[in-house]
mmCIF file of C-alpha atoms in Angstrom:
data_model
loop_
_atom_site.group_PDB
_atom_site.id
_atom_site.type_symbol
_atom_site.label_atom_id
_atom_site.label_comp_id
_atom_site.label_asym_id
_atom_site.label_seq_id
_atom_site.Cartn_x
_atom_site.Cartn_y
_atom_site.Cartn_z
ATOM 1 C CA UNK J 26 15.411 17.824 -34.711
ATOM 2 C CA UNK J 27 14.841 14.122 -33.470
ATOM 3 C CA UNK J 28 14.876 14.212 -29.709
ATOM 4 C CA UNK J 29 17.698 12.023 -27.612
ATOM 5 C CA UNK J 30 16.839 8.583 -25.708
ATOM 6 C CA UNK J 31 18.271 10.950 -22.710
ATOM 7 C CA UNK J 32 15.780 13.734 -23.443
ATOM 8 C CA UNK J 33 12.652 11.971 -23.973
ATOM 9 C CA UNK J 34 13.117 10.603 -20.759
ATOM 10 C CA UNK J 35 13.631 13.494 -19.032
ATOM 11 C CA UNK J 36 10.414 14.799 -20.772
ATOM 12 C CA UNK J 37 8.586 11.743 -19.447
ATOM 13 C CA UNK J 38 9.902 12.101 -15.684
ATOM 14 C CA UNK J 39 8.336 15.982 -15.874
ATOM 15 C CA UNK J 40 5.313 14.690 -17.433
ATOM 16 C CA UNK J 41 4.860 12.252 -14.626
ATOM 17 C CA UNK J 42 5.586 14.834 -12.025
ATOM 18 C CA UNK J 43 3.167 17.102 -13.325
ATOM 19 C CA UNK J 44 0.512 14.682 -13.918
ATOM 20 C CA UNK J 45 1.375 13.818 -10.235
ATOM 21 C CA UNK J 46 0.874 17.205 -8.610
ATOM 22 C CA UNK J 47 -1.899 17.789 -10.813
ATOM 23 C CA UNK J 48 -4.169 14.896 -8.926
ATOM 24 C CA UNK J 49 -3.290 16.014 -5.570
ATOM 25 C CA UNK J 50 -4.546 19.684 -6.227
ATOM 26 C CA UNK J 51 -7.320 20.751 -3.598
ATOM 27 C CA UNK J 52 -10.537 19.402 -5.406
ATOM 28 C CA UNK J 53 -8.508 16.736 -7.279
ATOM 29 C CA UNK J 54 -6.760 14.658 -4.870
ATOM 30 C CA UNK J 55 -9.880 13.085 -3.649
ATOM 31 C CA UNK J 56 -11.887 12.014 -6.749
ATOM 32 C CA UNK J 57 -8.719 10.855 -8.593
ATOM 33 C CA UNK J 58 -8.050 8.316 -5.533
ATOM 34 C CA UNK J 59 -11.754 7.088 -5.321
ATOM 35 C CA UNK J 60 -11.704 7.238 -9.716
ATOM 36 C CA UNK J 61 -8.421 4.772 -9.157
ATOM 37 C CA UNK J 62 -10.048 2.112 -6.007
ATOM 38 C CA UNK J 63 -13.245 1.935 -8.942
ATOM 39 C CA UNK J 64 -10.508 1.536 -11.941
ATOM 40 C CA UNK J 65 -9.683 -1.685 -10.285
ATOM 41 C CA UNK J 66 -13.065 -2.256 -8.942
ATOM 42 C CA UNK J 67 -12.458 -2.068 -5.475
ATOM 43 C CA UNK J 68 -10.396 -4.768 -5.221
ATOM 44 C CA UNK J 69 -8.254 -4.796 -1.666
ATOM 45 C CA UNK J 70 -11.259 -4.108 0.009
ATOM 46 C CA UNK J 71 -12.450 -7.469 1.691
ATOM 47 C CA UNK J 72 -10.703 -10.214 3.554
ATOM 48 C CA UNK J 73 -11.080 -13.408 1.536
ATOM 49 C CA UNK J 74 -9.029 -15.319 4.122
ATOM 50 C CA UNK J 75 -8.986 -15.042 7.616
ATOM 51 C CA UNK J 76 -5.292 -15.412 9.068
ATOM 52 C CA UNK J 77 -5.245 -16.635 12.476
ATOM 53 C CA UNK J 78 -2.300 -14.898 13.740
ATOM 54 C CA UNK J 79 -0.044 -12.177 12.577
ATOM 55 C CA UNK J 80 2.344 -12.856 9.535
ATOM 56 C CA UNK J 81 6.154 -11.402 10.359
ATOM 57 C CA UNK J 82 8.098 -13.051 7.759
ATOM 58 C CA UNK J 83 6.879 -11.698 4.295
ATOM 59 C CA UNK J 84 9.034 -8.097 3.228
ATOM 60 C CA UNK J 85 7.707 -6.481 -0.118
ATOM 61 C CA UNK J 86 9.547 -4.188 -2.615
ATOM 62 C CA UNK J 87 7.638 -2.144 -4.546
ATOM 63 C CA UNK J 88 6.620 1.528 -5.088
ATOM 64 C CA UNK J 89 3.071 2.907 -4.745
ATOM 65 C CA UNK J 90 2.760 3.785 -8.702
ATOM 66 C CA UNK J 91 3.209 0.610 -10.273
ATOM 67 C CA UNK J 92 0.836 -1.375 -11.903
ATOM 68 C CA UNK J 93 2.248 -4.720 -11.048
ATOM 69 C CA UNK J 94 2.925 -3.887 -7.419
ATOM 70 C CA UNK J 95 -0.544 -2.317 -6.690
ATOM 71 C CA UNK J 96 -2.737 -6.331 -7.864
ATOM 72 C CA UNK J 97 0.346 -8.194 -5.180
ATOM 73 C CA UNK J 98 -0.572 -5.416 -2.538
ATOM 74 C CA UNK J 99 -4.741 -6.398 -3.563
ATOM 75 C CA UNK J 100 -4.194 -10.012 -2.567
ATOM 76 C CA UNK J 101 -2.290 -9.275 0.425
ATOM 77 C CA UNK J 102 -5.402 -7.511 1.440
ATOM 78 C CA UNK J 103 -7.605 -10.267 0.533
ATOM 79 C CA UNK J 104 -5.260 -13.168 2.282
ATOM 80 C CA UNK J 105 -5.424 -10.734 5.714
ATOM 81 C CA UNK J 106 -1.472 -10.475 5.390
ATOM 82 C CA UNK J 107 0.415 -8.114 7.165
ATOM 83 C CA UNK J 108 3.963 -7.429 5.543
ATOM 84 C CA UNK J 109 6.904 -5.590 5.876
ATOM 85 C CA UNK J 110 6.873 -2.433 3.027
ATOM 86 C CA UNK J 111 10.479 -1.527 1.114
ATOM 87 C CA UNK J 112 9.854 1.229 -0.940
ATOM 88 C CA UNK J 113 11.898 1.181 -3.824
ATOM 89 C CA UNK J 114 10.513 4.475 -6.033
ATOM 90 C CA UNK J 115 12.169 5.688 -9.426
ATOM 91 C CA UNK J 116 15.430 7.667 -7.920
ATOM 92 C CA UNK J 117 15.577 6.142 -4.776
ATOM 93 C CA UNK J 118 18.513 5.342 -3.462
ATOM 94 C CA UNK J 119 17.555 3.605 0.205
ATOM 95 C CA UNK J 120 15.819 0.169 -0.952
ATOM 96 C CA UNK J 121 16.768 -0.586 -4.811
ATOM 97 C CA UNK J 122 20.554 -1.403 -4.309
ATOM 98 C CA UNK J 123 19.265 -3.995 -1.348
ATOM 99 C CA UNK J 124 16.780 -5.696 -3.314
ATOM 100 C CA UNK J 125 19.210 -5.996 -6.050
ATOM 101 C CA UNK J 126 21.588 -8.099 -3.498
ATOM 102 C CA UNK J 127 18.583 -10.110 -2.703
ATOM 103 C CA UNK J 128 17.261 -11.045 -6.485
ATOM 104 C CA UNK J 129 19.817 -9.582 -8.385
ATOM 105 C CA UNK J 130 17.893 -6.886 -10.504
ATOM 106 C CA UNK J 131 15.994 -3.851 -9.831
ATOM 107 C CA UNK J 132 12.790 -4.998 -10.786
ATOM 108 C CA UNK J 133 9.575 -4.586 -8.686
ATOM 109 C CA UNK J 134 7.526 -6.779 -6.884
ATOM 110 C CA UNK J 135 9.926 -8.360 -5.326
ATOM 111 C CA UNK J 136 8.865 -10.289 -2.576
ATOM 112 C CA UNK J 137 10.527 -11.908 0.187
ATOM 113 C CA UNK J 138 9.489 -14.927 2.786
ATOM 114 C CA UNK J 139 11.964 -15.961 5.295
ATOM 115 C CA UNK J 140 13.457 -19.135 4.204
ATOM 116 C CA UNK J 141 12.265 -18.734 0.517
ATOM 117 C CA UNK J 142 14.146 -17.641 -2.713
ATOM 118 C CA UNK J 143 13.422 -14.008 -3.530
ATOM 119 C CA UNK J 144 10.505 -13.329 -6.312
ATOM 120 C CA UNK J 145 10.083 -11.578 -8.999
ATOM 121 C CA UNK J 146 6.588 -11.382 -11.417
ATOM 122 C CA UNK J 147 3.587 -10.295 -9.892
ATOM 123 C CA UNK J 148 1.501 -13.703 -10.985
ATOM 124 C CA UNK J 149 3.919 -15.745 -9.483
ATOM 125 C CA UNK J 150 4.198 -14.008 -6.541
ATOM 126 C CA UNK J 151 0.472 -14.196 -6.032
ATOM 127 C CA UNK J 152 0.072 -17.610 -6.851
ATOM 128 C CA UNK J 153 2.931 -18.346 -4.068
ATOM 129 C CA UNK J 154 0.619 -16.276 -1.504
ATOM 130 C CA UNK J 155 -2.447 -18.410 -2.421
ATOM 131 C CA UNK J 156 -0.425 -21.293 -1.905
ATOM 132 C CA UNK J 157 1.147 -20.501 1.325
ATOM 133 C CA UNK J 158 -1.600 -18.601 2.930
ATOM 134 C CA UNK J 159 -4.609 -19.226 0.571
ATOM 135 C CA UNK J 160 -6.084 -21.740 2.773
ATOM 136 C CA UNK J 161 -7.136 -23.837 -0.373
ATOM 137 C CA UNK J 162 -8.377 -21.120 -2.517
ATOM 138 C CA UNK J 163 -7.011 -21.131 -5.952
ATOM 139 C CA UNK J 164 -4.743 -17.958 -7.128
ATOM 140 C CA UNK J 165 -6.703 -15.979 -10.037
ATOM 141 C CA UNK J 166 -6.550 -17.374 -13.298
ATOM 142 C CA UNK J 167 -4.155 -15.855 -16.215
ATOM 143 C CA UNK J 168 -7.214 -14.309 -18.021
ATOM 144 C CA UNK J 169 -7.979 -12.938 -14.375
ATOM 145 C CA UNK J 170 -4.596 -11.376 -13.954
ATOM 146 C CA UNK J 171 -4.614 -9.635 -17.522
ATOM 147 C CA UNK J 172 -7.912 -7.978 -16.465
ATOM 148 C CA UNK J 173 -6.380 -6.907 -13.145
ATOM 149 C CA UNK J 174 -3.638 -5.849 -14.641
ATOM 150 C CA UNK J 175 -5.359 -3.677 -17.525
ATOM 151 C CA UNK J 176 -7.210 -1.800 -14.642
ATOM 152 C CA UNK J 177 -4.766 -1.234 -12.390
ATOM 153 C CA UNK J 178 -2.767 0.537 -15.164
ATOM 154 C CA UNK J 179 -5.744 2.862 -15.746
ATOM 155 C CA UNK J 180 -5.852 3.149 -11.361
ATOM 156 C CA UNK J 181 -1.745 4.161 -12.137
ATOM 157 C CA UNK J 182 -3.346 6.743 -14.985
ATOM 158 C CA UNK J 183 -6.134 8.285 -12.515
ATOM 159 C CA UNK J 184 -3.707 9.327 -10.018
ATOM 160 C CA UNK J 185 -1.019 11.284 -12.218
ATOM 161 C CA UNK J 186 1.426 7.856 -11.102
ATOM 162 C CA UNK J 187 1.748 9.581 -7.917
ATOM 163 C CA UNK J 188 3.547 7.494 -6.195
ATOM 164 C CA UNK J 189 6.467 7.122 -8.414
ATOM 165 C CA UNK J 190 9.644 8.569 -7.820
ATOM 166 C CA UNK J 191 11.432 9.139 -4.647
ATOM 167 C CA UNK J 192 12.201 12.283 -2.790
ATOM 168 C CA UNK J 193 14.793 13.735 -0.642
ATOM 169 C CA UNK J 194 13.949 12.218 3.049
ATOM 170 C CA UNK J 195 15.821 12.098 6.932
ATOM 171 C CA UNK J 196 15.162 8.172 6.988
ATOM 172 C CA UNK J 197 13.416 6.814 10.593
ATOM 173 C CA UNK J 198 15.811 4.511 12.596
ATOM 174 C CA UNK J 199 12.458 2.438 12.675
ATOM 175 C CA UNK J 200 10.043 1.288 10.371
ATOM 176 C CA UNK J 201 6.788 3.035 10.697
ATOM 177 C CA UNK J 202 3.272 1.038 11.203
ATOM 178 C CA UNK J 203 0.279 1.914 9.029
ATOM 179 C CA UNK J 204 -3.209 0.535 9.332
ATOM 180 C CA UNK J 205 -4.581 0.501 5.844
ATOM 181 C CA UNK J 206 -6.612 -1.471 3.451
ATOM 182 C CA UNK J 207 -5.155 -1.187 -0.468
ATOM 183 C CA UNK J 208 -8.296 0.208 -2.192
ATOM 184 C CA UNK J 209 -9.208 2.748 0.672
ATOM 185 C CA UNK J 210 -8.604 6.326 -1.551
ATOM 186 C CA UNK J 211 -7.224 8.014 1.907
ATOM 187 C CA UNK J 212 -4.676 5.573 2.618
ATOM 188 C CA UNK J 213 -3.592 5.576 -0.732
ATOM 189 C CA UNK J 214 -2.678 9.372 -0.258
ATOM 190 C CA UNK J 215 -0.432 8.251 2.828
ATOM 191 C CA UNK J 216 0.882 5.097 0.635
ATOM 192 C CA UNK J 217 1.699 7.291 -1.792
ATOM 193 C CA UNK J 218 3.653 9.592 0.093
ATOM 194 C CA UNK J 219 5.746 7.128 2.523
ATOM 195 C CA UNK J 220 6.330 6.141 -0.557
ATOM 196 C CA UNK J 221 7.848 8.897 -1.948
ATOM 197 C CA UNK J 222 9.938 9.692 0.759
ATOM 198 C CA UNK J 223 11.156 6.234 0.285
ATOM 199 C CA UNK J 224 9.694 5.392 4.384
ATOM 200 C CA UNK J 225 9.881 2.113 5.515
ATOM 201 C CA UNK J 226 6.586 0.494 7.199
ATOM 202 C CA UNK J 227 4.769 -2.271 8.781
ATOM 203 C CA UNK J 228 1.418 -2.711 6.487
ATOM 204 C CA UNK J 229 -1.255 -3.734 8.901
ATOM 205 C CA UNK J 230 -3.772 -5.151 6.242
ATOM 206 C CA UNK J 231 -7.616 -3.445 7.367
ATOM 207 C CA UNK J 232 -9.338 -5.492 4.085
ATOM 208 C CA UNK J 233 -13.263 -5.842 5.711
ATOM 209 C CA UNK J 234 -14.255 -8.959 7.204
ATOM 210 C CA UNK J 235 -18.177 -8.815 7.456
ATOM 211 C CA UNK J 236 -20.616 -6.751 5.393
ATOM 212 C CA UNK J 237 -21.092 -4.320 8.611
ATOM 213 C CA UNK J 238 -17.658 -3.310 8.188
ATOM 214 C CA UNK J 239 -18.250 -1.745 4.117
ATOM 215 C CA UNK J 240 -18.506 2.344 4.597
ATOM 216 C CA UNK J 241 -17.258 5.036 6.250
ATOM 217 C CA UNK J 242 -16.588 4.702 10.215
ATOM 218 C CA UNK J 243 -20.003 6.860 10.748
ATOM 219 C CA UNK J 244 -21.921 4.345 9.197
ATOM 220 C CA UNK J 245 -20.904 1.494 11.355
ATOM 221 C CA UNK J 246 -21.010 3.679 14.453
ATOM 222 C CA UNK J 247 -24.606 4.946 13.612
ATOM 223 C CA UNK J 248 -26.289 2.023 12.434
ATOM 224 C CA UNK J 249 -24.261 -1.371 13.746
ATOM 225 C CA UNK J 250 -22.887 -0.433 16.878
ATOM 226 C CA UNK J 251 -23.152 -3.253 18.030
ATOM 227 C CA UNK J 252 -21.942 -5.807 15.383
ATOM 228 C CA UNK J 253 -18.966 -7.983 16.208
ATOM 229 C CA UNK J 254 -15.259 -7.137 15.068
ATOM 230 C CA UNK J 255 -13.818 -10.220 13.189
ATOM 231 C CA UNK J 256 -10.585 -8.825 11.586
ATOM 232 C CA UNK J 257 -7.572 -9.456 13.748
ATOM 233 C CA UNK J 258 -5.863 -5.652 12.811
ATOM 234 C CA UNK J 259 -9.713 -4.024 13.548
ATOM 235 C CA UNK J 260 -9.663 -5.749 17.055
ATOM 236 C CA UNK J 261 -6.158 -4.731 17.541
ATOM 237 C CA UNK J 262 -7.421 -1.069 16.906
ATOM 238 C CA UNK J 263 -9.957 -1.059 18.552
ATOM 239 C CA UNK J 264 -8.605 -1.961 21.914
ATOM 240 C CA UNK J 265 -5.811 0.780 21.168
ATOM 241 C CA UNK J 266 -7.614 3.474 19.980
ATOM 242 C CA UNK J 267 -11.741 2.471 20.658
ATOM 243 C CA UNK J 268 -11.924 3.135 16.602
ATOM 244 C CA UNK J 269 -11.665 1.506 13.514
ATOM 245 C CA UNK J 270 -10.636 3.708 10.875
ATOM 246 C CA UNK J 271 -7.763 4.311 8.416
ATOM 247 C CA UNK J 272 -5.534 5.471 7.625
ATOM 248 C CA UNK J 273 -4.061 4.908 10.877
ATOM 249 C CA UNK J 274 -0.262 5.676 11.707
ATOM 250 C CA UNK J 275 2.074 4.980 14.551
ATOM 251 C CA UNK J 276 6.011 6.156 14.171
ATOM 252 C CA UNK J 277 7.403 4.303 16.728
ATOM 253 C CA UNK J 278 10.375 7.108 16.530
ATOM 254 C CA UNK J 279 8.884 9.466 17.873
ATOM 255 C CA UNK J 280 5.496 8.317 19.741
ATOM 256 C CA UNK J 281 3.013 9.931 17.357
ATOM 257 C CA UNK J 282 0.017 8.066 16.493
ATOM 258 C CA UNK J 283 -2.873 9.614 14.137
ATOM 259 C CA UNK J 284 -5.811 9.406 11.900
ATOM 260 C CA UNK J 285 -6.636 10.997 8.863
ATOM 261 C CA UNK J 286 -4.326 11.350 5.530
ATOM 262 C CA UNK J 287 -4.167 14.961 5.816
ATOM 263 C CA UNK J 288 -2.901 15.030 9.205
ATOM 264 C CA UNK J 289 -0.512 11.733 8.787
ATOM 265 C CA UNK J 290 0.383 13.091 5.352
ATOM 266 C CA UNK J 291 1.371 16.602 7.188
ATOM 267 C CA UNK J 292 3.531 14.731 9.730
ATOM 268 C CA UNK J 293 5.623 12.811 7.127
ATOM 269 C CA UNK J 294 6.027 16.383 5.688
ATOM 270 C CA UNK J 295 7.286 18.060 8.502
ATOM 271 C CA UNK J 296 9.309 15.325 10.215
ATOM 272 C CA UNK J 297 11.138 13.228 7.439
ATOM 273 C CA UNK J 298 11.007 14.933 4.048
ATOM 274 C CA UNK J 299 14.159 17.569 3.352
#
């Protein structure tokens, strides 16, 4: 019996999930993050451009999972852009009717500058970052983006498209902050899961500024203690916290600040999801 339009996309939702839960097992969740950062080969990771003061105007819809969203949230790394995070997952019903109003279809990225016409189309929307904040670099080229794109679908693949759909939350009366840099595999855990939950957050880009930044926080302690701090949101941490590490979150509703994805992920857990 041929199966309904209705029914084969139920069976691709519970596909999805599975896949989903499946790369966060114990074991899993770790090598299918760092098997999606080298699907994309590590793009996100460095600062390209230096901004010399903290960006407030730029809001981004998106979800976690999607292919399109994940190469806008790259550059925004790379151009040292902080932005304001919508999520607007498969189900949810907190951020998709708003970003409707704003472009008129539920279609994600969507991006947002004060004083600007909403945007759809991920090239377009990085070619408007270049140009804005770019500093006179030139956006990628089209042959660039259909590479980028190809890999960041098989990044999508590696992690079950965690970061999909939306689940039953309490919603914060304010945005969260997160320190976070896009290709780092433990911040994508707590991406994936403010996601999810359909959280709002402040994105406090953490892309590396100087070689002496590249590996784990022991690295830099141990063997450049005493390099210089370049990136604005590093310095920031630093003075705060006398680390720099992420994922780093602060929930300005309740005063709780912490490190690690497990921990972070925990709290999201057992303060906002029903």
């Amino acid at each position: 019996m041929a199966r309904t339009p209705a029914a084969l996309s139920r069976a691709a939702v519970n596909a999805s999930t599975a896949l989903s839960r499946l790369s966060r097992l114990p074991g899993v969740n770790l090598p299918t993050s760092l098997l999606a950062s080298s699907a994309r080969g590590w793009r996100g990771s460095n600062v390209r451009v230096h901004q010399p003061q903290e960006v407030t105007e730029i809001t981004l819809y998106e979800f976690e999972g999607c292919p399109f969203c994940r190469v806008v949230r790259e550059v925004l790394t790379e151009l040292d852009l902080d932005v304001h995070i919508r999520p607007c997952p498969a189900g949810g019903r907190v951020f998709r009717e708003e970003a409707e109003r704003l472009g008129g279809k539920q279609q994600f990225p969507l991006l947002v500058i004060e004083g600007e016409a909403p945007l759809y189309e991920s090239a377009d929307i990085i070619k408007r970052l270049y140009a804005r904040y770019g500093n006179g670099r030139p956006a990628p080229s089209a042959a660039a983006m259909r590479r980028a794109l190809a890999g960041s679908q098989a990044a999508s693949l590696s992690r079950g498209l965690a970061g999909l759909r939306a689940r039953p939350s309490r919603q914060p009366k304010q945005p969260l902050v997160l320190y976070s840099f896009e290709s780092s595999p433990y911040s994508r855990m707590v991406r994936e899961r403010l996601c999810e939950l359909e959280l709002p957050y402040r994105l406090k880009n953490f892309g590396k500024a100087r070689a002496t930044d590249i590996g784990p926080p022991f690295v830099r302690t141990r063997f450049f203690p005493d390099a210089p701090v370049d990136s604005r949101n590093r310095r920031e941490m630093l003075a705060k916290t006398g680390r720099t590490q992420v994922p780093y979150l602060e929930d300005p509703n309740t005063g709780a600040a912490m490190f690690e994805s497990r921990v972070i992920n925990n709290y999201l857990e057992s303060v906002y999801a029903l």
